[in-house]
Amino acid sequence: MPYKQTALVIGAGIGGIATAARLAKNGYDVTVLEKNDTPGGRCNQIVHVGHRFDIGPTLFLMPEVWEETFAALGEKMSDHLDLRRIDPTYKIHFDDGLQLELTSDIGKMQTQLEKVEKTAFTGFLNYIAEGSKHYKMSLDKFVGRNFYNIFEYFSLANLPLLFQLKALKKHYANTGKYFKDDRLKAAFTFQNMYLGLSPFDAPATYSLLQYTELAEGVWYPIGGMYTGIQSLTAIAENLGVRFIYNAPVRKLETDGKKILGALLEDGRRFSADIFIGNADLPYIYKELLPDKAEAQKLENKLYTCSTIMFYWGVDKEYPQIAHHNVFLGGNYKASFDQIFNEHTLPDVPSFYIHAPSRTDPAAAPNGQDTLYVLVPVGHLDARTEQDWDAMIKRARQTVLTRIGKEMGATDLENHIKFEIIYQPKTWKERFNLAKGAAFSLSHNFWQVGYLRPQNRHQKYKNLYFTGASTHPGTGLPIVLLSARLTTQRILKDASTIAVQKMGKPVLNPA
Ligand SMILES: Cc1cc2nc3c(=O)[nH]c(=O)nc-3n(C[C@H](O)[C@H](O)[C@H](O)COP(=O)(O)OP(=O)(O)OC[C@H]3O[C@@H](n4cnc5c(N)ncnc54)[C@H](O)[C@@H]3O)c2cc1C
């Protein structure tokens, strides 16, 4: 029997599962160690007395990237996932009573936008055209490839792209080119929150998000987002990957040049030829590796926001709550400053509500509702006084008041059968997310591409990373790309080593 290279993956988030499956497909013997009792990480679910909640992701975006992952594993996505397009994508509620339904129905968009501002529809078409250009160019030139050195990233060929992608312009300011009305500028920039970024700091490149949602579509798999995790895990297992749950890694042992083994909290020790960290990258540097200076550099980087979550099992149905609902608070700029600079809950919080049973009735018992509420808030900050109990209370009251006033759901509080709350400390404790930052490291100009922590450790050459804090960044499809890029890098390294040792490659880089 030829020797099979062994790989140990730390973490069964979507990045860990997809990388494990790709490596197994390429002939590796793979084991995944996960601290929790189920796979999925942030893309997990809570099922309680007939109510099914996605705990994190609710927007299934960029289906073509998912499709590519399934295909690379020898499968067809449509054999595993029953996707439904959600259109209108969101209902947006402004605090002055204006409501806007973002939809791919151009006629409906025109009617709604022209009611707010005469020239807004033309602005919208141009804005989406710019988003389309940014999306295609980014995927092709930045997000969908590895950068092996700084010269590849800042090459003369790439420099014009910085300007074409408006990487040095701010997203909110750039939106002013297309819309004058502040509410429209907000409607087409709040999505930066998915990257955990303020639109006042985010590069204008991110107009690609609005293009993605409206043109490529926002989808939902029947059975919930977790079906994506269940399918990929089952495929990985069929390819021979071993998943070990309740297996928190405490330390990565090194000889100063490479990683030798992973030591678990319970004393067990696993060794392998290569190691892939899917747990949050800054956490791995800080808690599992010995080099404290490197960890400190990461500590000083910019992190995304966190969230307060309410998962409500409700004994009444509220059909007026759409599948995706966004409530924007008053002073848009001040609210981002409070989240990103003061690391707190804004005075007038914005929030998002997900009601999956509008599309997938099995998410709640008959005649009842399953409601997920996400309130963006600052990440944990040891230097700031943060009274989470008070912030949770105020967030809850804001949500109930606005749903009551603007949707007529005045009796909602009385119909909440049970409530589960997540807060920054939960994200940190449950998934080891540094600073409880729900979307990992931030994605400003200095923390993307080659400037983001690389997917291979500089010193320990058999330690790789996959997931939201390495290249290309956060979001399920982007993490699936990360799994592809990390696998490509591992196979490229293996091939180089094989050439050096034997004069010919043993694995086919794919
Ligand atoms: C509230 C919220 C809403 C979101 N909404 C969307 C959305 O609508 N659409 C979208 O595409 N994306 C969304 N995202 C982003 C998306 O969830 C993440 O980008 C993605 O799930 C990250 O996957 P990952 O594999 O990088 O990391 P994780 O999911 O964090 O997985 C890492 C795994 O490592 C494990 N681990 C940690 N430490 C150890 C250890 N010491 N030993 C063993 N295991 C360990 C963790 O338990 C976890 O399972 C959302 C995220 C959040 C939090």
mmCIF file with all atom_site columns, C-alpha atoms and ligand atoms in Angstrom, residues 9-19 32-44 54-62 66 90 193-195 213 218-219 225 229 244-251 263-265 277-281 283-284 287-288 305-309 311 324 352 372-375 422 427-433 436-440 443 466-470 473-480 482, ligand 1:
data_model
loop_
_atom_site.group_PDB
_atom_site.id
_atom_site.type_symbol
_atom_site.label_atom_id
_atom_site.label_alt_id
_atom_site.label_comp_id
_atom_site.label_asym_id
_atom_site.label_entity_id
_atom_site.label_seq_id
_atom_site.pdbx_PDB_ins_code
_atom_site.Cartn_x
_atom_site.Cartn_y
_atom_site.Cartn_z
_atom_site.occupancy
_atom_site.B_iso_or_equiv
_atom_site.pdbx_formal_charge
_atom_site.auth_seq_id
_atom_site.auth_comp_id
_atom_site.auth_asym_id
_atom_site.auth_atom_id
_atom_site.pdbx_PDB_model_num
ATOM   1   C CA  . VAL A 1 9   ? -8.076  19.611 10.760 1.00 0.00 ? 9   VAL A CA  1
ATOM   2   C CA  . ILE A 1 10  ? -8.819  21.649 13.894 1.00 0.00 ? 10  ILE A CA  1
ATOM   3   C CA  . GLY A 1 11  ? -12.452 22.720 13.758 1.00 0.00 ? 11  GLY A CA  1
ATOM   4   C CA  . ALA A 1 12  ? -15.501 21.459 11.874 1.00 0.00 ? 12  ALA A CA  1
ATOM   5   C CA  . GLY A 1 13  ? -16.821 24.793 10.665 1.00 0.00 ? 13  GLY A CA  1
ATOM   6   C CA  . ILE A 1 14  ? -17.756 24.927 7.000  1.00 0.00 ? 14  ILE A CA  1
ATOM   7   C CA  . GLY A 1 15  ? -14.121 25.764 6.188  1.00 0.00 ? 15  GLY A CA  1
ATOM   8   C CA  . GLY A 1 16  ? -12.812 22.725 8.074  1.00 0.00 ? 16  GLY A CA  1
ATOM   9   C CA  . ILE A 1 17  ? -15.382 20.340 6.591  1.00 0.00 ? 17  ILE A CA  1
ATOM   10  C CA  . ALA A 1 18  ? -14.867 21.512 2.992  1.00 0.00 ? 18  ALA A CA  1
ATOM   11  C CA  . THR A 1 19  ? -11.064 21.425 3.278  1.00 0.00 ? 19  THR A CA  1
ATOM   12  C CA  . VAL A 1 32  ? -11.197 16.499 12.016 1.00 0.00 ? 32  VAL A CA  1
ATOM   13  C CA  . LEU A 1 33  ? -11.174 17.488 15.685 1.00 0.00 ? 33  LEU A CA  1
ATOM   14  C CA  . GLU A 1 34  ? -14.134 19.625 16.785 1.00 0.00 ? 34  GLU A CA  1
ATOM   15  C CA  . LYS A 1 35  ? -14.605 21.107 20.259 1.00 0.00 ? 35  LYS A CA  1
ATOM   16  C CA  . ASN A 1 36  ? -18.409 21.015 20.104 1.00 0.00 ? 36  ASN A CA  1
ATOM   17  C CA  . ASP A 1 37  ? -20.696 18.010 19.747 1.00 0.00 ? 37  ASP A CA  1
ATOM   18  C CA  . THR A 1 38  ? -21.830 18.799 16.189 1.00 0.00 ? 38  THR A CA  1
ATOM   19  C CA  . PRO A 1 39  ? -20.195 20.138 13.001 1.00 0.00 ? 39  PRO A CA  1
ATOM   20  C CA  . GLY A 1 40  ? -21.000 23.529 11.463 1.00 0.00 ? 40  GLY A CA  1
ATOM   21  C CA  . GLY A 1 41  ? -19.455 26.133 13.778 1.00 0.00 ? 41  GLY A CA  1
ATOM   22  C CA  . ARG A 1 42  ? -21.291 29.416 13.318 1.00 0.00 ? 42  ARG A CA  1
ATOM   23  C CA  . CYS A 1 43  ? -23.487 27.763 10.701 1.00 0.00 ? 43  CYS A CA  1
ATOM   24  C CA  . ASN A 1 44  ? -25.238 25.570 13.232 1.00 0.00 ? 44  ASN A CA  1
ATOM   25  C CA  . ASP A 1 54  ? -30.337 28.798 12.024 1.00 0.00 ? 54  ASP A CA  1
ATOM   26  C CA  . ILE A 1 55  ? -28.012 30.274 14.628 1.00 0.00 ? 55  ILE A CA  1
ATOM   27  C CA  . GLY A 1 56  ? -25.816 32.355 12.295 1.00 0.00 ? 56  GLY A CA  1
ATOM   28  C CA  . PRO A 1 57  ? -26.081 32.480 8.485  1.00 0.00 ? 57  PRO A CA  1
ATOM   29  C CA  . THR A 1 58  ? -29.557 32.857 7.001  1.00 0.00 ? 58  THR A CA  1
ATOM   30  C CA  . LEU A 1 59  ? -28.685 34.160 3.507  1.00 0.00 ? 59  LEU A CA  1
ATOM   31  C CA  . PHE A 1 60  ? -27.545 31.497 1.083  1.00 0.00 ? 60  PHE A CA  1
ATOM   32  C CA  . LEU A 1 61  ? -25.487 33.510 -1.410 1.00 0.00 ? 61  LEU A CA  1
ATOM   33  C CA  . MET A 1 62  ? -23.376 32.776 -4.502 1.00 0.00 ? 62  MET A CA  1
ATOM   34  C CA  . TRP A 1 66  ? -21.447 26.005 -3.578 1.00 0.00 ? 66  TRP A CA  1
ATOM   35  C CA  . TYR A 1 90  ? -35.601 42.016 2.152  1.00 0.00 ? 90  TYR A CA  1
ATOM   36  C CA  . MET A 1 193 ? -22.538 44.491 8.081  1.00 0.00 ? 193 MET A CA  1
ATOM   37  C CA  . TYR A 1 194 ? -22.197 40.941 6.717  1.00 0.00 ? 194 TYR A CA  1
ATOM   38  C CA  . LEU A 1 195 ? -18.508 41.610 6.448  1.00 0.00 ? 195 LEU A CA  1
ATOM   39  C CA  . GLU A 1 213 ? -28.064 39.659 -3.746 1.00 0.00 ? 213 GLU A CA  1
ATOM   40  C CA  . VAL A 1 218 ? -30.630 35.312 -2.090 1.00 0.00 ? 218 VAL A CA  1
ATOM   41  C CA  . TRP A 1 219 ? -31.585 31.678 -1.599 1.00 0.00 ? 219 TRP A CA  1
ATOM   42  C CA  . MET A 1 225 ? -28.963 26.544 6.284  1.00 0.00 ? 225 MET A CA  1
ATOM   43  C CA  . ILE A 1 229 ? -23.389 21.502 6.624  1.00 0.00 ? 229 ILE A CA  1
ATOM   44  C CA  . ILE A 1 244 ? -14.143 13.457 16.310 1.00 0.00 ? 244 ILE A CA  1
ATOM   45  C CA  . TYR A 1 245 ? -16.506 15.649 18.365 1.00 0.00 ? 245 TYR A CA  1
ATOM   46  C CA  . ASN A 1 246 ? -16.168 17.004 21.910 1.00 0.00 ? 246 ASN A CA  1
ATOM   47  C CA  . ALA A 1 247 ? -12.449 17.181 21.132 1.00 0.00 ? 247 ALA A CA  1
ATOM   48  C CA  . PRO A 1 248 ? -11.139 20.665 21.981 1.00 0.00 ? 248 PRO A CA  1
ATOM   49  C CA  . VAL A 1 249 ? -7.473  21.135 21.038 1.00 0.00 ? 249 VAL A CA  1
ATOM   50  C CA  . ARG A 1 250 ? -5.495  22.786 23.840 1.00 0.00 ? 250 ARG A CA  1
ATOM   51  C CA  . LYS A 1 251 ? -2.092  23.173 22.229 1.00 0.00 ? 251 LYS A CA  1
ATOM   52  C CA  . LEU A 1 263 ? -2.785  18.032 22.315 1.00 0.00 ? 263 LEU A CA  1
ATOM   53  C CA  . LEU A 1 264 ? -6.406  17.860 23.449 1.00 0.00 ? 264 LEU A CA  1
ATOM   54  C CA  . GLU A 1 265 ? -7.904  19.198 26.674 1.00 0.00 ? 265 GLU A CA  1
ATOM   55  C CA  . GLY A 1 277 ? -6.462  25.314 11.566 1.00 0.00 ? 277 GLY A CA  1
ATOM   56  C CA  . ASN A 1 278 ? -10.127 26.097 10.953 1.00 0.00 ? 278 ASN A CA  1
ATOM   57  C CA  . ALA A 1 279 ? -10.726 27.527 14.437 1.00 0.00 ? 279 ALA A CA  1
ATOM   58  C CA  . ASP A 1 280 ? -10.520 31.328 14.318 1.00 0.00 ? 280 ASP A CA  1
ATOM   59  C CA  . LEU A 1 281 ? -7.000  32.207 13.180 1.00 0.00 ? 281 LEU A CA  1
ATOM   60  C CA  . TYR A 1 283 ? -7.371  32.444 18.506 1.00 0.00 ? 283 TYR A CA  1
ATOM   61  C CA  . ILE A 1 284 ? -5.012  29.734 17.156 1.00 0.00 ? 284 ILE A CA  1
ATOM   62  C CA  . GLU A 1 287 ? -4.032  30.142 22.477 1.00 0.00 ? 287 GLU A CA  1
ATOM   63  C CA  . LEU A 1 288 ? -2.560  27.162 20.615 1.00 0.00 ? 288 LEU A CA  1
ATOM   64  C CA  . CYS A 1 305 ? -18.615 43.677 14.956 1.00 0.00 ? 305 CYS A CA  1
ATOM   65  C CA  . SER A 1 306 ? -20.457 41.204 17.129 1.00 0.00 ? 306 SER A CA  1
ATOM   66  C CA  . THR A 1 307 ? -24.165 40.526 17.556 1.00 0.00 ? 307 THR A CA  1
ATOM   67  C CA  . ILE A 1 308 ? -26.843 40.113 20.170 1.00 0.00 ? 308 ILE A CA  1
ATOM   68  C CA  . MET A 1 309 ? -29.206 37.360 19.008 1.00 0.00 ? 309 MET A CA  1
ATOM   69  C CA  . TYR A 1 311 ? -34.102 33.149 19.067 1.00 0.00 ? 311 TYR A CA  1
ATOM   70  C CA  . HIS A 1 324 ? -35.886 38.709 5.723  1.00 0.00 ? 324 HIS A CA  1
ATOM   71  C CA  . TYR A 1 352 ? -32.589 42.161 11.248 1.00 0.00 ? 352 TYR A CA  1
ATOM   72  C CA  . TYR A 1 372 ? -34.427 34.998 14.750 1.00 0.00 ? 372 TYR A CA  1
ATOM   73  C CA  . VAL A 1 373 ? -33.390 38.547 15.618 1.00 0.00 ? 373 VAL A CA  1
ATOM   74  C CA  . LEU A 1 374 ? -29.862 39.858 14.980 1.00 0.00 ? 374 LEU A CA  1
ATOM   75  C CA  . VAL A 1 375 ? -28.807 43.156 16.555 1.00 0.00 ? 375 VAL A CA  1
ATOM   76  C CA  . TYR A 1 422 ? -26.526 34.767 22.153 1.00 0.00 ? 422 TYR A CA  1
ATOM   77  C CA  . TRP A 1 427 ? -19.691 33.625 20.244 1.00 0.00 ? 427 TRP A CA  1
ATOM   78  C CA  . LYS A 1 428 ? -16.341 33.701 22.017 1.00 0.00 ? 428 LYS A CA  1
ATOM   79  C CA  . GLU A 1 429 ? -16.980 30.842 24.427 1.00 0.00 ? 429 GLU A CA  1
ATOM   80  C CA  . ARG A 1 430 ? -18.854 28.519 22.087 1.00 0.00 ? 430 ARG A CA  1
ATOM   81  C CA  . PHE A 1 431 ? -16.677 28.898 18.976 1.00 0.00 ? 431 PHE A CA  1
ATOM   82  C CA  . ASN A 1 432 ? -13.465 30.522 20.266 1.00 0.00 ? 432 ASN A CA  1
ATOM   83  C CA  . LEU A 1 433 ? -13.997 33.628 18.130 1.00 0.00 ? 433 LEU A CA  1
ATOM   84  C CA  . GLY A 1 436 ? -16.437 37.573 20.140 1.00 0.00 ? 436 GLY A CA  1
ATOM   85  C CA  . ALA A 1 437 ? -16.252 39.197 16.673 1.00 0.00 ? 437 ALA A CA  1
ATOM   86  C CA  . ALA A 1 438 ? -19.033 37.315 14.888 1.00 0.00 ? 438 ALA A CA  1
ATOM   87  C CA  . PHE A 1 439 ? -17.578 37.793 11.396 1.00 0.00 ? 439 PHE A CA  1
ATOM   88  C CA  . SER A 1 440 ? -13.882 37.354 12.369 1.00 0.00 ? 440 SER A CA  1
ATOM   89  C CA  . HIS A 1 443 ? -12.016 43.304 5.655  1.00 0.00 ? 443 HIS A CA  1
ATOM   90  C CA  . THR A 1 466 ? -8.871  27.712 6.331  1.00 0.00 ? 466 THR A CA  1
ATOM   91  C CA  . GLY A 1 467 ? -11.897 29.810 7.229  1.00 0.00 ? 467 GLY A CA  1
ATOM   92  C CA  . ALA A 1 468 ? -13.167 33.310 7.732  1.00 0.00 ? 468 ALA A CA  1
ATOM   93  C CA  . SER A 1 469 ? -10.050 34.934 9.261  1.00 0.00 ? 469 SER A CA  1
ATOM   94  C CA  . THR A 1 470 ? -7.683  33.907 6.486  1.00 0.00 ? 470 THR A CA  1
ATOM   95  C CA  . GLY A 1 473 ? -12.585 36.253 4.249  1.00 0.00 ? 473 GLY A CA  1
ATOM   96  C CA  . THR A 1 474 ? -15.959 35.752 5.884  1.00 0.00 ? 474 THR A CA  1
ATOM   97  C CA  . GLY A 1 475 ? -19.320 34.449 4.593  1.00 0.00 ? 475 GLY A CA  1
ATOM   98  C CA  . LEU A 1 476 ? -20.158 30.840 3.747  1.00 0.00 ? 476 LEU A CA  1
ATOM   99  C CA  . PRO A 1 477 ? -19.348 30.929 0.006  1.00 0.00 ? 477 PRO A CA  1
ATOM   100 C CA  . ILE A 1 478 ? -16.173 32.919 0.654  1.00 0.00 ? 478 ILE A CA  1
ATOM   101 C CA  . VAL A 1 479 ? -15.096 30.329 3.225  1.00 0.00 ? 479 VAL A CA  1
ATOM   102 C CA  . LEU A 1 480 ? -15.814 27.611 0.644  1.00 0.00 ? 480 LEU A CA  1
ATOM   103 C CA  . SER A 1 482 ? -10.923 29.559 1.264  1.00 0.00 ? 482 SER A CA  1
HETATM 104 C C1  . LIG B 2 .   ? -24.833 35.934 13.271 1.00 0.00 ? 1   LIG B C1  1
HETATM 105 C C2  . LIG B 2 .   ? -24.156 35.568 11.993 1.00 0.00 ? 1   LIG B C2  1
HETATM 106 C C3  . LIG B 2 .   ? -24.829 35.712 10.791 1.00 0.00 ? 1   LIG B C3  1
HETATM 107 C C4  . LIG B 2 .   ? -24.199 35.354 9.590  1.00 0.00 ? 1   LIG B C4  1
HETATM 108 N N1  . LIG B 2 .   ? -24.904 35.439 8.428  1.00 0.00 ? 1   LIG B N1  1
HETATM 109 C C5  . LIG B 2 .   ? -24.366 34.959 7.281  1.00 0.00 ? 1   LIG B C5  1
HETATM 110 C C6  . LIG B 2 .   ? -25.175 34.823 6.114  1.00 0.00 ? 1   LIG B C6  1
HETATM 111 O O1  . LIG B 2 .   ? -26.368 35.154 6.126  1.00 0.00 ? 1   LIG B O1  1
HETATM 112 N N2  . LIG B 2 .   ? -24.600 34.301 4.989  1.00 0.00 ? 1   LIG B N2  1
HETATM 113 C C7  . LIG B 2 .   ? -23.293 33.899 4.960  1.00 0.00 ? 1   LIG B C7  1
HETATM 114 O O2  . LIG B 2 .   ? -22.833 33.435 3.918  1.00 0.00 ? 1   LIG B O2  1
HETATM 115 N N3  . LIG B 2 .   ? -22.500 34.008 6.075  1.00 0.00 ? 1   LIG B N3  1
HETATM 116 C C8  . LIG B 2 .   ? -23.013 34.499 7.226  1.00 0.00 ? 1   LIG B C8  1
HETATM 117 N N4  . LIG B 2 .   ? -22.261 34.544 8.373  1.00 0.00 ? 1   LIG B N4  1
HETATM 118 C C9  . LIG B 2 .   ? -20.815 34.217 8.302  1.00 0.00 ? 1   LIG B C9  1
HETATM 119 C C10 . LIG B 2 .   ? -20.549 32.710 8.333  1.00 0.00 ? 1   LIG B C10 1
HETATM 120 O O3  . LIG B 2 .   ? -21.292 32.105 9.341  1.00 0.00 ? 1   LIG B O3  1
HETATM 121 C C11 . LIG B 2 .   ? -19.070 32.469 8.612  1.00 0.00 ? 1   LIG B C11 1
HETATM 122 O O4  . LIG B 2 .   ? -18.258 33.220 7.722  1.00 0.00 ? 1   LIG B O4  1
HETATM 123 C C12 . LIG B 2 .   ? -18.700 30.980 8.477  1.00 0.00 ? 1   LIG B C12 1
HETATM 124 O O5  . LIG B 2 .   ? -19.654 30.150 9.078  1.00 0.00 ? 1   LIG B O5  1
HETATM 125 C C13 . LIG B 2 .   ? -17.327 30.783 9.098  1.00 0.00 ? 1   LIG B C13 1
HETATM 126 O O6  . LIG B 2 .   ? -16.949 29.438 8.952  1.00 0.00 ? 1   LIG B O6  1
HETATM 127 P P1  . LIG B 2 .   ? -15.516 28.956 9.452  1.00 0.00 ? 1   LIG B P1  1
HETATM 128 O O7  . LIG B 2 .   ? -15.372 27.557 9.035  1.00 0.00 ? 1   LIG B O7  1
HETATM 129 O O8  . LIG B 2 .   ? -14.484 29.921 9.012  1.00 0.00 ? 1   LIG B O8  1
HETATM 130 O O9  . LIG B 2 .   ? -15.524 29.120 11.047 1.00 0.00 ? 1   LIG B O9  1
HETATM 131 P P2  . LIG B 2 .   ? -16.438 28.585 12.229 1.00 0.00 ? 1   LIG B P2  1
HETATM 132 O O10 . LIG B 2 .   ? -17.841 28.413 11.798 1.00 0.00 ? 1   LIG B O10 1
HETATM 133 O O11 . LIG B 2 .   ? -16.202 29.519 13.366 1.00 0.00 ? 1   LIG B O11 1
HETATM 134 O O12 . LIG B 2 .   ? -15.840 27.155 12.555 1.00 0.00 ? 1   LIG B O12 1
HETATM 135 C C14 . LIG B 2 .   ? -14.685 26.959 13.329 1.00 0.00 ? 1   LIG B C14 1
HETATM 136 C C15 . LIG B 2 .   ? -14.858 25.691 14.144 1.00 0.00 ? 1   LIG B C15 1
HETATM 137 O O13 . LIG B 2 .   ? -13.703 25.488 14.951 1.00 0.00 ? 1   LIG B O13 1
HETATM 138 C C16 . LIG B 2 .   ? -14.116 24.960 16.208 1.00 0.00 ? 1   LIG B C16 1
HETATM 139 N N5  . LIG B 2 .   ? -13.054 25.177 17.196 1.00 0.00 ? 1   LIG B N5  1
HETATM 140 C C17 . LIG B 2 .   ? -12.670 26.352 17.751 1.00 0.00 ? 1   LIG B C17 1
HETATM 141 N N6  . LIG B 2 .   ? -11.650 26.153 18.613 1.00 0.00 ? 1   LIG B N6  1
HETATM 142 C C18 . LIG B 2 .   ? -11.392 24.830 18.602 1.00 0.00 ? 1   LIG B C18 1
HETATM 143 C C19 . LIG B 2 .   ? -10.450 24.021 19.291 1.00 0.00 ? 1   LIG B C19 1
HETATM 144 N N7  . LIG B 2 .   ? -9.564  24.514 20.169 1.00 0.00 ? 1   LIG B N7  1
HETATM 145 N N8  . LIG B 2 .   ? -10.461 22.679 19.059 1.00 0.00 ? 1   LIG B N8  1
HETATM 146 C C20 . LIG B 2 .   ? -11.344 22.121 18.185 1.00 0.00 ? 1   LIG B C20 1
HETATM 147 N N9  . LIG B 2 .   ? -12.264 22.862 17.503 1.00 0.00 ? 1   LIG B N9  1
HETATM 148 C C21 . LIG B 2 .   ? -12.270 24.197 17.705 1.00 0.00 ? 1   LIG B C21 1
HETATM 149 C C22 . LIG B 2 .   ? -15.374 25.738 16.497 1.00 0.00 ? 1   LIG B C22 1
HETATM 150 O O14 . LIG B 2 .   ? -16.167 25.128 17.494 1.00 0.00 ? 1   LIG B O14 1
HETATM 151 C C23 . LIG B 2 .   ? -16.042 25.764 15.116 1.00 0.00 ? 1   LIG B C23 1
HETATM 152 O O15 . LIG B 2 .   ? -16.889 24.650 14.927 1.00 0.00 ? 1   LIG B O15 1
HETATM 153 C C24 . LIG B 2 .   ? -22.862 34.876 9.590  1.00 0.00 ? 1   LIG B C24 1
HETATM 154 C C25 . LIG B 2 .   ? -22.194 34.736 10.808 1.00 0.00 ? 1   LIG B C25 1
HETATM 155 C C26 . LIG B 2 .   ? -22.823 35.057 11.993 1.00 0.00 ? 1   LIG B C26 1
HETATM 156 C C27 . LIG B 2 .   ? -22.097 34.849 13.281 1.00 0.00 ? 1   LIG B C27 1
#
